[in-house]
């Protein structure tokens, strides 16, 4: 575009090797690929695969404590590794720009968006401040940000997550770079927001003919945007090919596994029949925070023994607040919560020990939900002692039993959480909940901090435990794929209200509530033309959701 | 945000009241009361009782506290027992001197400490960083009177650049005042600089591990700009509170320096008053010190609130 030839090679990475100094761990080894103008390479893999490390290395940057030890990174024929620090600085932002996963964390909270966006062209002496401002406004309107003239006067905390992610794209494009590095740029967004942002990124790349490296763990996302896909695992290349080849005819077993997992057909779980009364009944429950009224607004919901009820919705819809209300952490304002027929007091303090024991929780982040100074014996043994008052030897035996149930080795009993992997920590979280021998476990986004394959294992474990113990789950998630696979009932939340609830097969079959339709239509699929189709149907659905919301409010 | 600031101000006021109670109670438990202090050796049981009646010392402590506090609010602290002059007249020139020295030291120390701290953060782990850390640690570890005497030995005895006695009178002109108080100022600066400098360095370095700092580097900005433009504005809140503590120290804790340089400040006056059992002066000095301390910390809290963009620019 504008004199730049399409198809000319802008980047060549060969034999890249990055190590963590000190410990000497090899983070990336022998990775190489080439990138032509107008082309998008997708880097895919689980966490720890070295995707981000490769992305940062393209800018000649490594995280503190790491170093590029080998290989070539040629930008338009010049080796970035051989450059002086000022030469490398001149390249960053101006010729190769970076778009980070969390815009909320990557924008400086103390500076306006304009100040941060114009900083690249102005500091690299490519534009005057006035020209940079004009360019920023142009990018804002191109990215369909509201009120482009004044959007940049705001501070990062004053705009929504999706807008901020697009503002980050504007920042990256501010100096018209040759290469964009996208590092999981939509992972932190809600599924409905992701579609818009993804479309905005794709248009940007196409309009400007910029080359891009797109890093993600989601094959369906990369299918929409990449020409080539490179699969990484443990810092090494597993497979590298065109997007069509990787998605349709993956050669390596690992790639096949990834693709198969994503394409796995889902059978809706049959509903459990039986006339027994519900375990948990919510009736017109209302709850508010000090600053936010009616975060939960008239929710009515039943959970029976052996049920898996999924609560889905976007961030801010009140899913996690619902969990806090059921457990009594946030007292309800109105409505009733009954458990095994008896009314639960609103406050945690007013509940009996037995009432507390019967409802347990598993959390999203096992890292912060487990005390890293305690051994697994202390963590899992505490509820055993607290609820059952067993003597020491019996507590130890019970903890061992629970570890075995979680498929964790018995000698883990004296280890502390930092010695375990993410999936193992989540198993400890499950064991702690089960130690109380509860009737109901509330699972709050328990797989979203885990890698796809590890998350699958945890879901499998939860299902097995349900078959063996008959425990019911209230499963809070934003991932509709998970819902379809494990839940026999689903409740769709929008702004504190339930817009649809019932058997999964029924809720997810026509006629759909417009919001359910929007959610379902926003889940990326592996088909390469999915994004185009999704965008076509989207406008009508969004309008329908808005009407439904107005009706609800009345 | 206004509510937050209002809360802080209210809390500060409450603290001041609590401090005034403590000061009053403190002078109350001292052996002997005002009457015995006035009469000293001439006291007989009858004259004591008479004077107590006259001064209202027989009234309950709470009543006397409110009497004292309500006068203190309008600046009436009664008369000094030693000089029989109004306490306010006694204190005013001393307070002016103390505030002058404190501001002088603050104007030099704060920018210097913040600047040194920022440079230490930019060259973290380098020779400069280590040198400045070592040097400031040294000056804070040596007792301030020793620092004062060392400065006198070199700058006034050996080199003769500055006087060893900070002999100021109310009509000393500003320039010679600055010259006369140079060594006490330098002593104070050396004592407080380490604290502020290390806090600046530490809070900037803590911000340096944020994702938006990595982003700033990936935008191709040089390190000095990342530190000063991106990290420092987010690190000011803890720096402000340390600066406030040090400024309060400059007003409240300078007695030793005043004695070394024979500087007629408030600290010396208070020490004299304590030894003479001059209760009204002690109470007034105590209250001024408490007010300075509370006021500066309150100002720091308010500034820290103002430095938060989320509070300054609500959604």
XYZ file of N, CA and C in Angstrom, chain A residues 56 59 61 63 89 92-93 98 100 105-111 115-116 119-120 123-124 155 157-160 168 171, chain B residues 210-225 229-231 233-234 307 309-315:
174
model
N 7.670 -11.074 21.920
C 8.482 -9.979 22.447
C 9.864 -9.959 21.797
N 10.495 -7.807 18.884
C 10.824 -6.407 19.152
C 12.205 -6.278 19.795
N 13.064 -7.620 22.529
C 12.834 -7.412 23.963
C 12.678 -8.756 24.657
N 11.753 -10.333 28.740
C 11.340 -9.980 30.096
C 12.572 -9.991 31.002
N 15.596 0.714 19.935
C 14.526 1.568 20.443
C 13.811 2.285 19.319
N 11.207 -0.073 17.860
C 10.042 -0.425 18.687
C 8.982 0.653 18.622
N 7.768 0.227 18.404
C 6.673 1.195 18.360
C 6.548 1.829 16.993
N 3.390 -3.440 19.379
C 2.930 -4.537 20.216
C 1.550 -4.238 20.791
N -0.949 -5.704 23.690
C -0.865 -6.635 24.814
C -2.224 -7.245 25.143
N -4.368 -3.230 31.939
C -3.113 -3.196 32.675
C -2.008 -2.524 31.885
N -2.158 -2.475 30.563
C -1.058 -1.987 29.730
C -1.153 -0.511 29.381
N -2.266 0.128 29.740
C -2.327 1.580 29.612
C -1.962 2.186 30.958
N -1.194 3.259 30.918
C -0.793 3.937 32.143
C -2.001 4.639 32.762
N -2.351 4.307 34.009
C -3.563 4.887 34.601
C -3.474 6.398 34.819
N -2.267 6.951 34.808
C -2.112 8.369 35.142
C -2.015 9.267 33.918
N -2.177 8.703 32.710
C -2.072 9.524 31.498
C -3.323 9.348 30.648
N -2.359 11.222 25.206
C -0.945 11.346 25.604
C -0.188 10.060 25.302
N -0.854 8.921 25.574
C -0.153 7.655 25.398
C -0.079 7.243 23.941
N 2.367 9.425 21.914
C 3.734 9.330 22.403
C 4.659 8.636 21.388
N 4.135 7.596 20.718
C 4.998 6.877 19.765
C 5.415 7.776 18.605
N 7.492 10.978 19.999
C 8.808 10.678 20.572
C 9.778 10.127 19.531
N 9.240 9.434 18.527
C 10.120 8.938 17.459
C 10.338 10.012 16.393
N -9.235 9.075 30.492
C -8.239 8.210 31.131
C -8.661 6.758 30.924
N -9.326 4.278 32.783
C -10.396 3.698 33.587
C -11.765 4.252 33.207
N -11.794 5.243 32.318
C -13.070 5.860 31.960
C -13.716 5.230 30.728
N -13.044 4.239 30.111
C -13.651 3.603 28.940
C -13.776 2.099 29.182
N -14.636 1.435 28.400
C -14.902 0.015 28.621
C -13.744 -0.848 28.117
N -5.864 0.383 22.174
C -4.500 -0.131 22.120
C -4.098 -0.415 20.682
N -3.130 2.797 19.295
C -1.790 3.175 19.748
C -0.729 2.457 18.922
N 5.189 -3.037 36.434
C 3.813 -3.064 35.922
C 3.798 -3.330 34.423
N 2.703 -3.940 33.928
C 2.599 -4.174 32.484
C 2.682 -2.884 31.667
N 2.157 -1.753 32.193
C 2.205 -0.542 31.365
C 3.608 0.018 31.248
N 4.504 -0.379 32.152
C 5.909 0.018 32.005
C 6.553 -0.792 30.888
N 6.250 -2.103 30.872
C 6.754 -2.934 29.769
C 6.263 -2.364 28.447
N 4.972 -1.969 28.424
C 4.397 -1.383 27.213
C 5.174 -0.128 26.808
N 5.532 0.708 27.783
C 6.271 1.934 27.469
C 7.621 1.604 26.831
N 8.283 0.552 27.331
C 9.551 0.148 26.716
C 9.310 -0.366 25.300
N 8.212 -1.103 25.114
C 7.916 -1.657 23.791
C 7.502 -0.564 22.811
N 7.182 0.636 23.329
C 6.896 1.762 22.446
C 8.190 2.448 22.023
N 9.321 1.957 22.525
C 10.605 2.501 22.110
C 11.036 3.724 22.887
N 10.494 3.915 24.085
C 10.890 5.078 24.875
C 12.183 4.784 25.634
N 13.036 5.819 25.780
C 14.251 5.613 26.562
C 13.926 5.489 28.057
N 14.848 4.879 28.798
C 14.552 4.543 30.187
C 14.250 5.768 31.048
N 15.001 6.857 30.845
C 14.756 8.029 31.686
C 13.338 8.524 31.513
N 12.832 8.455 30.277
C 11.470 8.930 30.050
C 10.447 7.976 30.666
N 8.243 9.899 33.220
C 6.900 10.195 32.704
C 5.890 9.099 33.054
N 6.317 7.828 33.032
C 5.350 6.742 33.211
C 5.317 6.188 34.640
N 6.491 6.040 35.262
C 6.496 5.403 36.583
C 6.275 6.421 37.707
N 4.710 9.407 38.146
C 3.370 9.897 38.520
C 2.540 8.842 39.250
N 2.811 7.564 39.007
C 2.062 6.520 39.693
C 2.675 6.150 41.035
N -3.662 12.675 43.838
C -2.739 12.122 42.847
C -3.318 10.886 42.172
N -5.592 9.255 39.667
C -6.413 9.690 38.530
C -7.837 9.134 38.582
N -8.003 7.954 39.203
C -9.343 7.376 39.271
C -10.268 8.223 40.135
N -9.687 8.866 41.146
C -10.509 9.706 42.001
C -10.648 11.111 41.428
N -9.564 11.551 40.730
C -9.588 12.901 40.170
C -10.527 12.978 38.967
N -10.553 11.895 38.175
C -11.414 11.878 36.985
C -12.384 10.714 37.096
N -13.492 10.901 37.826
C -14.432 9.785 37.942
C -15.025 9.445 36.578
N -15.549 8.227 36.468
C -16.087 7.743 35.195
C -17.115 8.669 34.599
